Coordinates of C-alpha atoms and ligand atoms in Angstrom, one line a residue:
X1 CA 0.0 -0.2 0.0
X2 CA 1.3 3.4 -0.7
X3 CA 2.4 5.2 2.3
X4 CA 1.1 8.7 3.0
X5 CA 3.1 11.8 2.0
X6 CA 5.1 13.7 4.0
X7 CA 4.3 16.8 2.2
X8 CA 0.9 17.2 -0.1
X9 CA 1.8 19.9 -2.6
X10 CA -1.7 19.9 -4.2
X11 CA -3.3 19.9 -0.8
X12 CA -5.3 16.8 -2.0
X13 CA -2.4 14.1 -1.3
X14 CA -0.4 13.6 -4.5
X15 CA 1.9 15.7 -6.8
X16 CA 0.4 17.1 -9.7
X17 CA 3.0 17.2 -12.7
X18 CA 2.0 19.5 -15.7
X19 CA 4.3 19.2 -18.5
X20 CA 3.6 21.6 -21.6
X21 CA 5.5 22.1 -24.7
X22 CA 5.0 23.4 -28.3
X23 CA 4.5 20.5 -30.6
X24 CA 7.8 18.9 -31.6
X25 CA 9.8 20.1 -28.7
X26 CA 10.3 16.5 -27.5
X27 CA 7.7 16.3 -24.5
X28 CA 6.2 12.7 -25.6
X29 CA 9.7 11.4 -25.3
X30 CA 10.4 13.1 -22.0
X31 CA 7.1 11.9 -20.7
X32 CA 7.7 8.4 -21.8
X33 CA 11.2 8.6 -20.3
X34 CA 9.7 10.0 -17.0
X35 CA 7.3 7.3 -16.7
X36 CA 9.9 4.6 -17.2
X37 CA 11.6 5.8 -14.4
X38 CA 8.7 6.0 -12.0
X39 CA 5.9 3.6 -13.4
X40 CA 3.8 4.4 -10.3
X41 CA 2.9 7.8 -11.6
X42 CA -0.1 7.9 -13.0
X43 CA -0.5 9.3 -16.4
X44 CA -3.7 11.3 -17.1
X45 CA -4.9 10.1 -20.6
X46 CA -6.5 13.2 -22.2
X47 CA -9.6 13.3 -24.4
X48 CA -9.5 14.5 -27.9
X49 CA -11.5 15.0 -30.8
X50 CA -8.6 14.7 -33.2
X51 CA -8.0 12.0 -35.2
X52 CA -5.3 9.2 -34.0
X53 CA -1.9 10.0 -35.5
X54 CA 0.6 7.4 -36.8
X55 CA 0.5 4.4 -34.2
X56 CA -1.5 5.7 -31.4
X57 CA -4.0 3.7 -29.4
X58 CA -7.2 4.6 -28.2
X59 CA -7.0 4.5 -24.5
X60 CA -3.4 4.5 -24.2
X61 CA -2.3 7.6 -26.0
X62 CA -5.7 9.4 -26.0
X63 CA -9.3 8.7 -25.7
X64 CA -10.5 9.8 -29.1
X65 CA -14.0 10.9 -29.1
X66 CA -16.3 12.4 -31.5
X67 CA -16.9 16.6 -31.4
X68 CA -20.7 15.5 -30.1
X69 CA -19.4 13.5 -27.5
X70 CA -17.0 16.2 -26.1
X71 CA -19.7 19.1 -26.2
X72 CA -22.1 16.8 -24.1
X73 CA -19.5 15.9 -21.4
X74 CA -18.5 19.9 -21.3
X75 CA -22.2 20.6 -20.7
X76 CA -22.2 17.9 -17.9
X77 CA -19.1 19.4 -16.3
X78 CA -17.1 16.3 -16.9
X79 CA -13.7 18.5 -17.8
X80 CA -11.6 20.1 -15.1
X81 CA -10.0 21.8 -17.8
X82 CA -10.3 21.6 -21.7
X83 CA -9.0 23.8 -24.7
X84 CA -9.2 23.9 -28.2
X85 CA -5.9 23.7 -29.4
X86 CA -4.8 23.5 -33.1
X87 CA -8.4 23.4 -34.1
X88 CA -9.2 20.4 -31.9
X89 CA -10.7 19.6 -28.3
X90 CA -8.6 18.3 -25.8
X91 CA -9.8 17.6 -21.9
X92 CA -9.0 16.3 -18.8
X93 CA -11.6 14.1 -16.6
X94 CA -12.2 15.8 -13.4
X95 CA -13.4 12.7 -11.7
X96 CA -9.9 11.1 -12.8
X97 CA -7.8 13.8 -11.6
X98 CA -9.5 14.3 -8.0
X99 CA -10.0 10.4 -7.6
X100 CA -6.3 9.6 -7.9
X101 CA -5.1 12.5 -6.0
X102 CA -7.0 11.9 -3.3
X103 CA -5.5 8.6 -2.8
X104 CA -2.3 10.1 -2.6
X105 CA -0.9 9.3 -5.9
X106 CA 1.3 11.2 -8.2
X107 CA -0.2 12.3 -11.7
X108 CA 1.3 13.4 -14.8
X109 CA -0.4 15.7 -16.9
X110 CA 0.5 16.5 -20.6
X111 CA -1.7 19.7 -21.4
X112 CA -1.0 22.7 -23.1
X113 CA -0.7 26.6 -21.4
X114 CA -4.4 27.4 -21.5
X115 CA -5.1 24.1 -19.6
X116 CA -2.3 24.8 -17.3
X117 CA -3.7 27.9 -16.4
X118 CA -7.1 26.2 -15.5
X119 CA -5.3 23.6 -13.3
X120 CA -3.6 25.9 -11.4
X121 CA -6.8 27.4 -10.2
X122 CA -8.0 24.2 -8.7
X123 CA -4.6 23.0 -7.5
X124 CA -2.0 26.1 -7.3
X125 CA 1.1 24.1 -6.2
X126 CA 1.1 22.0 -9.1
X127 CA 4.6 21.1 -10.4
X128 CA 4.5 23.1 -13.9
X129 CA 7.5 22.2 -16.3
X130 CA 7.8 23.7 -20.0
X131 CA 10.0 22.0 -22.4
X132 CA 11.6 24.5 -24.8
X133 CA 12.9 23.6 -28.2
X134 CA 16.4 25.0 -28.7
X135 CA 14.6 27.1 -31.7
X136 CA 11.7 27.3 -33.7
X137 CA 13.9 26.3 -36.7
X138 CA 14.7 23.1 -34.8
X139 CA 10.8 22.5 -34.2
X140 CA 10.0 22.9 -37.9
X141 CA 12.7 20.4 -38.6
X142 CA 11.4 17.9 -36.1
X143 CA 7.7 18.4 -37.2
X144 CA 8.5 17.8 -41.1
X145 CA 10.9 14.6 -39.7
X146 CA 8.0 13.1 -37.7
X147 CA 5.8 13.4 -41.1
X148 CA 2.6 12.6 -39.3
X149 CA 1.1 16.3 -40.1
X150 CA 0.3 18.1 -43.2
X151 CA 2.0 21.3 -44.4
X152 CA -0.9 22.9 -43.1
X153 CA -1.0 21.8 -39.6
X154 CA 2.8 21.9 -39.3
X155 CA 2.3 26.0 -40.3
X156 CA -0.5 25.9 -37.8
X157 CA 1.6 24.3 -35.1
X158 CA 4.5 26.5 -35.9
X159 CA 2.7 29.4 -35.2
X160 CA 0.9 28.5 -32.1
X161 CA 4.5 27.1 -30.8
X162 CA 5.5 30.9 -30.7
X163 CA 2.7 31.9 -28.8
X164 CA 3.2 29.2 -26.2
X165 CA 6.7 30.0 -25.9
X166 CA 5.9 33.3 -25.0
X167 CA 3.6 32.0 -22.0
X168 CA 6.6 30.0 -20.4
X169 CA 6.9 32.3 -17.9
X170 CA 3.9 30.9 -15.9
X171 CA 5.8 27.6 -15.4
X172 CA 7.8 26.8 -12.5
X173 CA 10.7 25.1 -14.5
X174 CA 11.8 25.7 -17.7
X175 CA 13.9 22.7 -19.5
X176 CA 15.6 23.2 -22.9
X177 CA 15.5 20.2 -24.9
X178 CA 18.5 20.6 -27.0
X179 CA 19.8 17.2 -26.1
X180 CA 17.4 14.4 -25.1
X181 CA 19.2 12.7 -22.5
X182 CA 20.3 15.5 -20.7
X183 CA 16.9 17.0 -20.8
X184 CA 15.6 13.4 -19.5
X185 CA 18.3 13.6 -16.6
X186 CA 17.2 16.6 -15.8
X187 CA 13.0 16.0 -15.6
X188 CA 13.8 13.0 -13.7
X189 CA 16.3 14.5 -10.7
X190 CA 13.1 17.2 -10.8
X191 CA 10.4 15.4 -10.4
X192 CA 12.5 12.8 -7.7
X193 CA 13.2 15.9 -5.6
X194 CA 9.5 16.6 -5.4
X195 CA 8.7 13.2 -5.0
X196 CA 11.2 12.9 -1.9
X197 CA 9.4 16.2 -0.3
X198 CA 12.7 18.1 -1.0
Ligands
LIG1 P1 -0.9 16.5 -29.5 O1 -2.4 16.7 -30.7 O2 0.2 16.9 -30.5 O3 -0.9 15.1 -29.2 O4 -1.2 17.5 -28.6 C1 -1.5 19.0 -29.1 C2 -1.5 19.8 -27.6 O5 -2.4 19.6 -26.8 C3 -0.3 19.5 -27.0 O6 0.5 21.2 -26.4 C4 -0.7 18.9 -25.6 O7 -0.1 18.9 -24.5 C5 -1.9 19.2 -25.5 N1 -3.3 18.7 -24.9 C6 -3.2 17.4 -25.0 N2 -4.2 16.7 -24.1 C7 -4.6 17.9 -23.6 C8 -5.8 18.2 -22.6 O8 -6.4 17.2 -22.0 N3 -6.0 19.6 -22.2 C9 -5.2 20.6 -22.6 N4 -5.6 21.7 -22.2 N5 -4.4 20.4 -23.8 C10 -4.1 19.1 -24.0

């Protein structure tokens, strides 16, 4: 059984780690490495109306739902936060979050800046981490190399990236991902410190 924590940064039991980054900054790889290192951290699987990309799986990467369903859940108050990102809806289940936090579990949220602002209203002590790409040009190269998005989608994501980067100051920590191994090490030691109550 999980021990009660020494500190309860969210005031609800567990730590809430929020990671945001512009598309292509390497956030998925960083989150994956973090969860491999700490398998007991619960990853909050978001809901989205965007279609699955590449080998993404429903229920593992996202819950892929119809716009109508998303809007219905919105009316029902299902989302603790939601946002329209790059033209699609994304949302986090309120019950999921409250339930795991109250059990003392640490949670990882991979959400955008709008969602982060909203979560901070409920959980102001969330540990917020922004991942920066070394440059916008690097982002373009990574998005083009990934080859999972159309040219129009890539352009939209690059435009949004500039706006997101301007808001990095609302985050408690910023990690520049110019070298993935180093960025992983920084992220893991940062999270380890919070988990040990330092
Ligand atoms: P992608 O489509 O590349 O997977 O994600 C696009 C953006 O949506 C990323 O910045 C990601 O962090 C954000 N995102 C994913 N899930 C959620 C969510 O539940 N809420 C919010 N606000 N943003 C999300």
